[in-house]
């Protein structure tokens, strides 16, 4: 971070805020309206074992189903690299998902992801989001 | 394609050439040196169920192991969308992998992927490559 230009440093803070919103609001509080602040209007997600989902209504449906069916509790995202990409950014990161499926002990999954970020209405959001398991 | 600027149309042709090289040379002919023409020097791949691999030597090792252990025959890549990203491009695509594991009938896997493309020595190559299963 020391070698970041001030601009990139500010962008990283904005990105961290979006990533934290996903953890605390979507997973923690099950506030699915917060996904409007996280994904661009025409975002696409590519989840493992599923087809691609396009646009916020489909994306909201996906997370609603996943979080409820696994009783997911948190999704802690950690940026590993951020690459400038014109008006966007490409981020490589890792995610730790924690869930408490009914009648089972807590489970955790190590995932990794790539997100293509874009600005929408002045906010940095996920435009393309793909992930998979790390083990 | 009709609405592409001539530049993007030329880039798409270059991309298709790289993608085809992966299928015919790497999978078809097991010519792993061809990966030099496909991945940038400091590329990273994020395969499902594995950690991230960084740089061509690691990436070559990964594909060498996978292709031999599954007796993989082809990897047909189809671009679904290409988004300008500064000096790079972000591609969403699907892949059909065909393998003939020893003593088993042919198997096929439907995958989807996101690739962050960059130019290296005038060639369009994969700089970040992540994929997962579609079913």
PDB file of C-alpha atoms in Angstrom:
ATOM      1  CA  UNK A   1       0.000   0.000   0.000  1.00  0.00           C
ATOM      2  CA  UNK A   2       2.950   2.352   0.660  1.00  0.00           C
ATOM      3  CA  UNK A   3       3.641   2.744  -3.023  1.00  0.00           C
ATOM      4  CA  UNK A   4       0.025   3.448  -3.988  1.00  0.00           C
ATOM      5  CA  UNK A   5      -0.779   6.767  -5.538  1.00  0.00           C
ATOM      6  CA  UNK A   6      -3.248   8.723  -3.343  1.00  0.00           C
ATOM      7  CA  UNK A   7      -5.994   7.957  -5.875  1.00  0.00           C
ATOM      8  CA  UNK A   8      -5.508   4.194  -5.755  1.00  0.00           C
ATOM      9  CA  UNK A   9      -5.334   4.357  -1.977  1.00  0.00           C
ATOM     10  CA  UNK A  10      -8.732   6.124  -1.886  1.00  0.00           C
ATOM     11  CA  UNK A  11     -10.151   3.558  -4.306  1.00  0.00           C
ATOM     12  CA  UNK A  12      -8.879   0.718  -2.137  1.00  0.00           C
ATOM     13  CA  UNK A  13     -10.715   2.220   0.818  1.00  0.00           C
ATOM     14  CA  UNK A  14     -13.906   2.435  -1.234  1.00  0.00           C
ATOM     15  CA  UNK A  15     -13.436  -1.191  -2.320  1.00  0.00           C
ATOM     16  CA  UNK A  16     -12.874  -2.334   1.261  1.00  0.00           C
ATOM     17  CA  UNK A  17     -16.129  -0.593   2.227  1.00  0.00           C
ATOM     18  CA  UNK A  18     -18.084  -2.425  -0.496  1.00  0.00           C
ATOM     19  CA  UNK A  19     -16.501  -5.753   0.472  1.00  0.00           C
ATOM     20  CA  UNK A  20     -17.312  -5.179   4.136  1.00  0.00           C
ATOM     21  CA  UNK A  21     -20.937  -4.310   3.254  1.00  0.00           C
ATOM     22  CA  UNK A  22     -21.240  -7.732   1.634  1.00  0.00           C
ATOM     23  CA  UNK A  23     -20.102  -9.391   4.845  1.00  0.00           C
ATOM     24  CA  UNK A  24     -21.954  -7.337   7.449  1.00  0.00           C
ATOM     25  CA  UNK A  25     -25.145  -6.349   5.628  1.00  0.00           C
ATOM     26  CA  UNK A  26     -25.833  -9.187   3.185  1.00  0.00           C
ATOM     27  CA  UNK A  27     -24.487 -12.116   5.218  1.00  0.00           C
ATOM     28  CA  UNK A  28     -24.701 -10.630   8.736  1.00  0.00           C
ATOM     29  CA  UNK A  29     -28.027  -8.811   8.586  1.00  0.00           C
ATOM     30  CA  UNK A  30     -29.547 -10.560   5.550  1.00  0.00           C
ATOM     31  CA  UNK A  31     -30.265  -7.154   4.114  1.00  0.00           C
ATOM     32  CA  UNK A  32     -30.481  -8.123   0.454  1.00  0.00           C
ATOM     33  CA  UNK A  33     -31.312  -4.549  -0.601  1.00  0.00           C
ATOM     34  CA  UNK A  34     -27.659  -3.790   0.215  1.00  0.00           C
ATOM     35  CA  UNK A  35     -26.762  -5.749  -2.927  1.00  0.00           C
ATOM     36  CA  UNK A  36     -27.815  -2.609  -4.864  1.00  0.00           C
ATOM     37  CA  UNK A  37     -24.753  -0.911  -3.345  1.00  0.00           C
ATOM     38  CA  UNK A  38     -22.473  -3.856  -4.127  1.00  0.00           C
ATOM     39  CA  UNK A  39     -23.328  -4.983  -7.677  1.00  0.00           C
ATOM     40  CA  UNK A  40     -23.743  -2.815 -10.777  1.00  0.00           C
ATOM     41  CA  UNK A  41     -27.189  -2.876 -12.367  1.00  0.00           C
ATOM     42  CA  UNK A  42     -26.097  -5.233 -15.158  1.00  0.00           C
ATOM     43  CA  UNK A  43     -23.561  -7.213 -13.105  1.00  0.00           C
ATOM     44  CA  UNK A  44     -22.987 -10.900 -13.696  1.00  0.00           C
ATOM     45  CA  UNK A  45     -22.007 -13.589 -11.211  1.00  0.00           C
ATOM     46  CA  UNK A  46     -20.512 -16.972 -12.108  1.00  0.00           C
ATOM     47  CA  UNK A  47     -20.978 -19.277  -9.077  1.00  0.00           C
ATOM     48  CA  UNK A  48     -19.433 -22.767  -8.965  1.00  0.00           C
ATOM     49  CA  UNK A  49     -21.813 -25.551  -9.964  1.00  0.00           C
ATOM     50  CA  UNK A  50     -24.416 -23.133 -11.284  1.00  0.00           C
ATOM     51  CA  UNK A  51     -25.071 -21.205 -14.486  1.00  0.00           C
ATOM     52  CA  UNK A  52     -24.258 -17.510 -14.814  1.00  0.00           C
ATOM     53  CA  UNK A  53     -26.731 -15.055 -13.235  1.00  0.00           C
ATOM     54  CA  UNK A  54     -27.241 -11.665 -14.928  1.00  0.00           C
ATOM     55  CA  UNK A  55     -28.590  -8.460 -13.396  1.00  0.00           C
ATOM     56  CA  UNK A  56     -29.448  -7.562  -9.817  1.00  0.00           C
ATOM     57  CA  UNK A  57     -32.811  -9.376  -9.529  1.00  0.00           C
ATOM     58  CA  UNK A  58     -31.199 -12.709 -10.485  1.00  0.00           C
ATOM     59  CA  UNK A  59     -28.166 -12.011  -8.290  1.00  0.00           C
ATOM     60  CA  UNK A  60     -30.352 -11.152  -5.304  1.00  0.00           C
ATOM     61  CA  UNK A  61     -32.294 -14.367  -5.794  1.00  0.00           C
ATOM     62  CA  UNK A  62     -29.083 -16.370  -5.859  1.00  0.00           C
ATOM     63  CA  UNK A  63     -27.696 -14.909  -2.607  1.00  0.00           C
ATOM     64  CA  UNK A  64     -31.074 -15.081  -0.885  1.00  0.00           C
ATOM     65  CA  UNK A  65     -31.278 -18.815  -1.636  1.00  0.00           C
ATOM     66  CA  UNK A  66     -27.654 -19.613  -0.761  1.00  0.00           C
ATOM     67  CA  UNK A  67     -27.534 -17.678   2.504  1.00  0.00           C
ATOM     68  CA  UNK A  68     -30.829 -19.099   3.740  1.00  0.00           C
ATOM     69  CA  UNK A  69     -30.279 -22.679   2.650  1.00  0.00           C
ATOM     70  CA  UNK A  70     -26.802 -22.909   4.237  1.00  0.00           C
ATOM     71  CA  UNK A  71     -27.670 -20.585   7.124  1.00  0.00           C
ATOM     72  CA  UNK A  72     -24.583 -18.608   6.160  1.00  0.00           C
ATOM     73  CA  UNK A  73     -23.250 -16.218   8.771  1.00  0.00           C
ATOM     74  CA  UNK A  74     -20.322 -14.330   7.290  1.00  0.00           C
ATOM     75  CA  UNK A  75     -18.211 -13.876   4.175  1.00  0.00           C
ATOM     76  CA  UNK A  76     -14.914 -12.227   5.009  1.00  0.00           C
ATOM     77  CA  UNK A  77     -13.221 -10.953   1.852  1.00  0.00           C
ATOM     78  CA  UNK A  78      -9.504 -10.165   1.618  1.00  0.00           C
ATOM     79  CA  UNK A  79      -7.990  -8.387  -1.394  1.00  0.00           C
ATOM     80  CA  UNK A  80      -4.807 -10.064  -2.606  1.00  0.00           C
ATOM     81  CA  UNK A  81      -4.179  -7.871  -5.647  1.00  0.00           C
ATOM     82  CA  UNK A  82      -5.838  -4.941  -7.398  1.00  0.00           C
ATOM     83  CA  UNK A  83      -4.957  -4.169 -11.014  1.00  0.00           C
ATOM     84  CA  UNK A  84      -5.967  -0.989 -12.846  1.00  0.00           C
ATOM     85  CA  UNK A  85      -8.162  -1.807 -15.866  1.00  0.00           C
ATOM     86  CA  UNK A  86      -9.131   1.434 -17.591  1.00  0.00           C
ATOM     87  CA  UNK A  87     -12.251   2.814 -15.935  1.00  0.00           C
ATOM     88  CA  UNK A  88     -12.434  -0.389 -13.917  1.00  0.00           C
ATOM     89  CA  UNK A  89     -10.250  -2.532 -11.706  1.00  0.00           C
ATOM     90  CA  UNK A  90      -9.535  -6.241 -11.543  1.00  0.00           C
ATOM     91  CA  UNK A  91      -9.263  -7.653  -8.025  1.00  0.00           C
ATOM     92  CA  UNK A  92      -7.976 -11.064  -6.977  1.00  0.00           C
ATOM     93  CA  UNK A  93      -9.035 -12.027  -3.476  1.00  0.00           C
ATOM     94  CA  UNK A  94      -9.808 -14.765  -1.039  1.00  0.00           C
ATOM     95  CA  UNK A  95     -12.994 -15.328   0.928  1.00  0.00           C
ATOM     96  CA  UNK A  96     -13.734 -17.214   4.099  1.00  0.00           C
ATOM     97  CA  UNK A  97     -17.378 -18.293   4.292  1.00  0.00           C
ATOM     98  CA  UNK A  98     -18.884 -19.409   7.581  1.00  0.00           C
ATOM     99  CA  UNK A  99     -22.218 -21.204   7.855  1.00  0.00           C
ATOM    100  CA  UNK A 100     -24.223 -23.074  10.468  1.00  0.00           C
ATOM    101  CA  UNK A 101     -26.372 -25.560   8.521  1.00  0.00           C
ATOM    102  CA  UNK A 102     -29.304 -26.679  10.658  1.00  0.00           C
ATOM    103  CA  UNK A 103     -28.400 -29.418  13.113  1.00  0.00           C
ATOM    104  CA  UNK A 104     -24.745 -29.356  12.073  1.00  0.00           C
ATOM    105  CA  UNK A 105     -21.640 -27.799  13.561  1.00  0.00           C
ATOM    106  CA  UNK A 106     -20.239 -24.616  12.042  1.00  0.00           C
ATOM    107  CA  UNK A 107     -18.587 -25.115   8.660  1.00  0.00           C
ATOM    108  CA  UNK A 108     -16.105 -22.915   6.842  1.00  0.00           C
ATOM    109  CA  UNK A 109     -15.087 -22.748   3.212  1.00  0.00           C
ATOM    110  CA  UNK A 110     -11.950 -21.204   1.754  1.00  0.00           C
ATOM    111  CA  UNK A 111     -12.730 -19.627  -1.588  1.00  0.00           C
ATOM    112  CA  UNK A 112     -10.860 -17.415  -4.021  1.00  0.00           C
ATOM    113  CA  UNK A 113     -12.347 -14.935  -6.437  1.00  0.00           C
ATOM    114  CA  UNK A 114     -11.796 -12.481  -9.262  1.00  0.00           C
ATOM    115  CA  UNK A 115     -13.958  -9.354  -9.450  1.00  0.00           C
ATOM    116  CA  UNK A 116     -14.076  -6.813 -12.287  1.00  0.00           C
ATOM    117  CA  UNK A 117     -15.003  -3.568 -10.565  1.00  0.00           C
ATOM    118  CA  UNK A 118     -16.728  -0.574 -12.153  1.00  0.00           C
ATOM    119  CA  UNK A 119     -17.964   2.722 -10.872  1.00  0.00           C
ATOM    120  CA  UNK A 120     -21.718   3.282 -10.922  1.00  0.00           C
ATOM    121  CA  UNK A 121     -23.202   6.554  -9.634  1.00  0.00           C
ATOM    122  CA  UNK A 122     -19.834   7.364  -8.068  1.00  0.00           C
ATOM    123  CA  UNK A 123     -19.641   4.084  -6.142  1.00  0.00           C
ATOM    124  CA  UNK A 124     -17.203   1.241  -6.777  1.00  0.00           C
ATOM    125  CA  UNK A 125     -19.187  -1.937  -7.408  1.00  0.00           C
ATOM    126  CA  UNK A 126     -18.769  -5.504  -8.621  1.00  0.00           C
ATOM    127  CA  UNK A 127     -19.496  -5.807 -12.337  1.00  0.00           C
ATOM    128  CA  UNK A 128     -18.289  -9.376 -12.919  1.00  0.00           C
ATOM    129  CA  UNK A 129     -17.874 -11.737  -9.951  1.00  0.00           C
ATOM    130  CA  UNK A 130     -16.542 -15.297 -10.220  1.00  0.00           C
ATOM    131  CA  UNK A 131     -15.242 -17.590  -7.496  1.00  0.00           C
ATOM    132  CA  UNK A 132     -14.368 -21.170  -6.649  1.00  0.00           C
ATOM    133  CA  UNK A 133     -13.209 -23.361  -3.782  1.00  0.00           C
ATOM    134  CA  UNK A 134      -9.542 -23.239  -2.793  1.00  0.00           C
ATOM    135  CA  UNK A 135      -9.368 -26.875  -1.632  1.00  0.00           C
TER     136      UNK A 135
ATOM    137  CA  UNK B   1     -19.835  -8.438 -33.971  1.00  0.00           C
ATOM    138  CA  UNK B   2     -21.575  -6.127 -36.498  1.00  0.00           C
ATOM    139  CA  UNK B   3     -21.305  -3.133 -34.231  1.00  0.00           C
ATOM    140  CA  UNK B   4     -17.646  -3.718 -33.313  1.00  0.00           C
ATOM    141  CA  UNK B   5     -15.178  -1.028 -34.195  1.00  0.00           C
ATOM    142  CA  UNK B   6     -12.524  -2.393 -36.605  1.00  0.00           C
ATOM    143  CA  UNK B   7     -10.003  -2.369 -33.713  1.00  0.00           C
ATOM    144  CA  UNK B   8     -12.113  -4.512 -31.405  1.00  0.00           C
ATOM    145  CA  UNK B   9     -12.878  -6.825 -34.289  1.00  0.00           C
ATOM    146  CA  UNK B  10      -9.133  -7.336 -34.882  1.00  0.00           C
ATOM    147  CA  UNK B  11      -8.595  -7.915 -31.163  1.00  0.00           C
ATOM    148  CA  UNK B  12     -11.372 -10.498 -31.107  1.00  0.00           C
ATOM    149  CA  UNK B  13      -9.634 -12.363 -33.920  1.00  0.00           C
ATOM    150  CA  UNK B  14      -6.362 -12.298 -31.976  1.00  0.00           C
ATOM    151  CA  UNK B  15      -8.196 -13.562 -28.890  1.00  0.00           C
ATOM    152  CA  UNK B  16      -9.855 -16.366 -30.834  1.00  0.00           C
ATOM    153  CA  UNK B  17      -6.408 -17.394 -32.088  1.00  0.00           C
ATOM    154  CA  UNK B  18      -5.013 -17.582 -28.537  1.00  0.00           C
ATOM    155  CA  UNK B  19      -8.058 -19.524 -27.333  1.00  0.00           C
ATOM    156  CA  UNK B  20      -7.750 -21.958 -30.231  1.00  0.00           C
ATOM    157  CA  UNK B  21      -4.039 -22.467 -29.502  1.00  0.00           C
ATOM    158  CA  UNK B  22      -4.989 -23.605 -26.006  1.00  0.00           C
ATOM    159  CA  UNK B  23      -7.323 -26.230 -27.459  1.00  0.00           C
ATOM    160  CA  UNK B  24      -5.263 -27.527 -30.380  1.00  0.00           C
ATOM    161  CA  UNK B  25      -1.690 -27.144 -29.115  1.00  0.00           C
ATOM    162  CA  UNK B  26      -1.900 -27.553 -25.340  1.00  0.00           C
ATOM    163  CA  UNK B  27      -4.755 -30.076 -25.134  1.00  0.00           C
ATOM    164  CA  UNK B  28      -4.560 -31.592 -28.619  1.00  0.00           C
ATOM    165  CA  UNK B  29      -0.800 -31.863 -29.117  1.00  0.00           C
ATOM    166  CA  UNK B  30       0.325 -31.610 -25.477  1.00  0.00           C
ATOM    167  CA  UNK B  31       2.720 -28.903 -26.553  1.00  0.00           C
ATOM    168  CA  UNK B  32       3.152 -27.157 -23.206  1.00  0.00           C
ATOM    169  CA  UNK B  33       5.651 -24.671 -24.639  1.00  0.00           C
ATOM    170  CA  UNK B  34       2.640 -23.133 -26.406  1.00  0.00           C
ATOM    171  CA  UNK B  35       1.563 -21.836 -22.992  1.00  0.00           C
ATOM    172  CA  UNK B  36       4.228 -19.121 -23.459  1.00  0.00           C
ATOM    173  CA  UNK B  37       2.025 -17.748 -26.245  1.00  0.00           C
ATOM    174  CA  UNK B  38      -1.148 -18.000 -24.155  1.00  0.00           C
ATOM    175  CA  UNK B  39      -0.246 -16.711 -20.670  1.00  0.00           C
ATOM    176  CA  UNK B  40       1.660 -13.535 -19.766  1.00  0.00           C
ATOM    177  CA  UNK B  41       4.935 -14.050 -17.938  1.00  0.00           C
ATOM    178  CA  UNK B  42       3.445 -13.150 -14.547  1.00  0.00           C
ATOM    179  CA  UNK B  43      -0.036 -14.580 -15.200  1.00  0.00           C
ATOM    180  CA  UNK B  44      -2.075 -16.170 -12.439  1.00  0.00           C
ATOM    181  CA  UNK B  45      -4.589 -19.001 -12.660  1.00  0.00           C
ATOM    182  CA  UNK B  46      -7.238 -19.799 -10.046  1.00  0.00           C
ATOM    183  CA  UNK B  47      -8.413 -23.395 -10.640  1.00  0.00           C
ATOM    184  CA  UNK B  48     -11.332 -24.899  -8.706  1.00  0.00           C
ATOM    185  CA  UNK B  49     -10.304 -26.976  -5.693  1.00  0.00           C
ATOM    186  CA  UNK B  50      -6.703 -25.793  -5.846  1.00  0.00           C
ATOM    187  CA  UNK B  51      -4.686 -22.805  -4.678  1.00  0.00           C
ATOM    188  CA  UNK B  52      -3.707 -19.998  -7.032  1.00  0.00           C
ATOM    189  CA  UNK B  53      -0.729 -20.656  -9.347  1.00  0.00           C
ATOM    190  CA  UNK B  54       1.541 -17.713 -10.266  1.00  0.00           C
ATOM    191  CA  UNK B  55       3.867 -17.384 -13.242  1.00  0.00           C
ATOM    192  CA  UNK B  56       4.367 -19.594 -16.279  1.00  0.00           C
ATOM    193  CA  UNK B  57       6.455 -22.366 -14.685  1.00  0.00           C
ATOM    194  CA  UNK B  58       3.731 -23.040 -12.076  1.00  0.00           C
ATOM    195  CA  UNK B  59       0.991 -22.716 -14.692  1.00  0.00           C
ATOM    196  CA  UNK B  60       2.739 -25.140 -17.039  1.00  0.00           C
ATOM    197  CA  UNK B  61       3.097 -27.628 -14.201  1.00  0.00           C
ATOM    198  CA  UNK B  62      -0.594 -27.359 -13.413  1.00  0.00           C
ATOM    199  CA  UNK B  63      -1.759 -28.009 -17.002  1.00  0.00           C
ATOM    200  CA  UNK B  64       0.803 -30.751 -17.523  1.00  0.00           C
ATOM    201  CA  UNK B  65      -0.524 -32.620 -14.462  1.00  0.00           C
ATOM    202  CA  UNK B  66      -4.211 -32.066 -15.245  1.00  0.00           C
ATOM    203  CA  UNK B  67      -4.067 -32.991 -18.924  1.00  0.00           C
ATOM    204  CA  UNK B  68      -2.039 -36.134 -18.278  1.00  0.00           C
ATOM    205  CA  UNK B  69      -3.907 -37.342 -15.216  1.00  0.00           C
ATOM    206  CA  UNK B  70      -7.336 -36.984 -16.848  1.00  0.00           C
ATOM    207  CA  UNK B  71      -6.079 -37.876 -20.323  1.00  0.00           C
ATOM    208  CA  UNK B  72      -7.726 -34.663 -21.501  1.00  0.00           C
ATOM    209  CA  UNK B  73      -8.316 -34.350 -25.234  1.00  0.00           C
ATOM    210  CA  UNK B  74      -9.770 -30.928 -25.927  1.00  0.00           C
ATOM    211  CA  UNK B  75     -10.849 -27.655 -24.349  1.00  0.00           C
ATOM    212  CA  UNK B  76     -13.161 -25.753 -26.655  1.00  0.00           C
ATOM    213  CA  UNK B  77     -13.506 -22.132 -25.508  1.00  0.00           C
ATOM    214  CA  UNK B  78     -16.370 -19.857 -26.543  1.00  0.00           C
ATOM    215  CA  UNK B  79     -16.362 -16.123 -25.801  1.00  0.00           C
ATOM    216  CA  UNK B  80     -19.667 -14.910 -24.400  1.00  0.00           C
ATOM    217  CA  UNK B  81     -18.689 -11.298 -23.749  1.00  0.00           C
ATOM    218  CA  UNK B  82     -15.610  -9.103 -24.108  1.00  0.00           C
ATOM    219  CA  UNK B  83     -15.382  -5.859 -22.134  1.00  0.00           C
ATOM    220  CA  UNK B  84     -12.746  -3.162 -22.719  1.00  0.00           C
ATOM    221  CA  UNK B  85     -10.640  -2.650 -19.568  1.00  0.00           C
ATOM    222  CA  UNK B  86      -8.016   0.023 -20.267  1.00  0.00           C
ATOM    223  CA  UNK B  87      -4.984  -1.627 -21.820  1.00  0.00           C
ATOM    224  CA  UNK B  88      -6.619  -4.969 -21.129  1.00  0.00           C
ATOM    225  CA  UNK B  89      -9.896  -6.757 -21.739  1.00  0.00           C
ATOM    226  CA  UNK B  90     -12.203  -8.795 -19.548  1.00  0.00           C
ATOM    227  CA  UNK B  91     -13.706 -11.847 -21.228  1.00  0.00           C
ATOM    228  CA  UNK B  92     -16.547 -14.034 -19.973  1.00  0.00           C
ATOM    229  CA  UNK B  93     -16.685 -17.404 -21.694  1.00  0.00           C
ATOM    230  CA  UNK B  94     -17.664 -21.018 -21.528  1.00  0.00           C
ATOM    231  CA  UNK B  95     -15.478 -24.067 -21.995  1.00  0.00           C
ATOM    232  CA  UNK B  96     -16.241 -27.638 -22.923  1.00  0.00           C
ATOM    233  CA  UNK B  97     -13.563 -30.032 -21.682  1.00  0.00           C
ATOM    234  CA  UNK B  98     -13.354 -33.546 -23.062  1.00  0.00           C
ATOM    235  CA  UNK B  99     -11.270 -36.295 -21.472  1.00  0.00           C
ATOM    236  CA  UNK B 100     -10.831 -40.050 -21.779  1.00  0.00           C
ATOM    237  CA  UNK B 101      -9.695 -41.221 -18.312  1.00  0.00           C
ATOM    238  CA  UNK B 102      -8.004 -44.612 -18.618  1.00  0.00           C
ATOM    239  CA  UNK B 103     -10.464 -47.489 -18.733  1.00  0.00           C
ATOM    240  CA  UNK B 104     -13.451 -45.137 -18.680  1.00  0.00           C
ATOM    241  CA  UNK B 105     -15.736 -43.816 -21.383  1.00  0.00           C
ATOM    242  CA  UNK B 106     -15.284 -40.253 -22.622  1.00  0.00           C
ATOM    243  CA  UNK B 107     -16.340 -37.590 -20.126  1.00  0.00           C
ATOM    244  CA  UNK B 108     -17.204 -33.956 -20.722  1.00  0.00           C
ATOM    245  CA  UNK B 109     -17.360 -31.002 -18.364  1.00  0.00           C
ATOM    246  CA  UNK B 110     -19.159 -27.712 -18.901  1.00  0.00           C
ATOM    247  CA  UNK B 111     -17.165 -24.898 -17.379  1.00  0.00           C
ATOM    248  CA  UNK B 112     -17.377 -21.113 -17.411  1.00  0.00           C
ATOM    249  CA  UNK B 113     -14.527 -18.671 -17.017  1.00  0.00           C
ATOM    250  CA  UNK B 114     -13.401 -15.080 -16.679  1.00  0.00           C
ATOM    251  CA  UNK B 115     -10.083 -14.031 -18.206  1.00  0.00           C
ATOM    252  CA  UNK B 116      -8.337 -10.673 -17.792  1.00  0.00           C
ATOM    253  CA  UNK B 117      -6.387 -10.242 -21.023  1.00  0.00           C
ATOM    254  CA  UNK B 118      -3.266  -8.150 -21.519  1.00  0.00           C
ATOM    255  CA  UNK B 119      -0.927  -7.547 -24.403  1.00  0.00           C
ATOM    256  CA  UNK B 120       2.628  -8.854 -24.056  1.00  0.00           C
ATOM    257  CA  UNK B 121       5.140  -8.379 -26.887  1.00  0.00           C
ATOM    258  CA  UNK B 122       2.248  -7.427 -29.165  1.00  0.00           C
ATOM    259  CA  UNK B 123       0.276 -10.600 -28.449  1.00  0.00           C
ATOM    260  CA  UNK B 124      -3.003 -10.818 -26.563  1.00  0.00           C
ATOM    261  CA  UNK B 125      -2.561 -13.214 -23.633  1.00  0.00           C
ATOM    262  CA  UNK B 126      -4.301 -14.384 -20.468  1.00  0.00           C
ATOM    263  CA  UNK B 127      -3.121 -12.444 -17.426  1.00  0.00           C
ATOM    264  CA  UNK B 128      -5.661 -13.676 -14.873  1.00  0.00           C
ATOM    265  CA  UNK B 129      -7.619 -16.884 -15.549  1.00  0.00           C
ATOM    266  CA  UNK B 130     -10.327 -18.266 -13.252  1.00  0.00           C
ATOM    267  CA  UNK B 131     -12.979 -20.868 -13.953  1.00  0.00           C
ATOM    268  CA  UNK B 132     -15.487 -23.218 -12.362  1.00  0.00           C
ATOM    269  CA  UNK B 133     -18.002 -25.916 -13.222  1.00  0.00           C
ATOM    270  CA  UNK B 134     -21.345 -24.874 -14.684  1.00  0.00           C
ATOM    271  CA  UNK B 135     -23.335 -27.767 -13.177  1.00  0.00           C
TER     272      UNK B 135
END
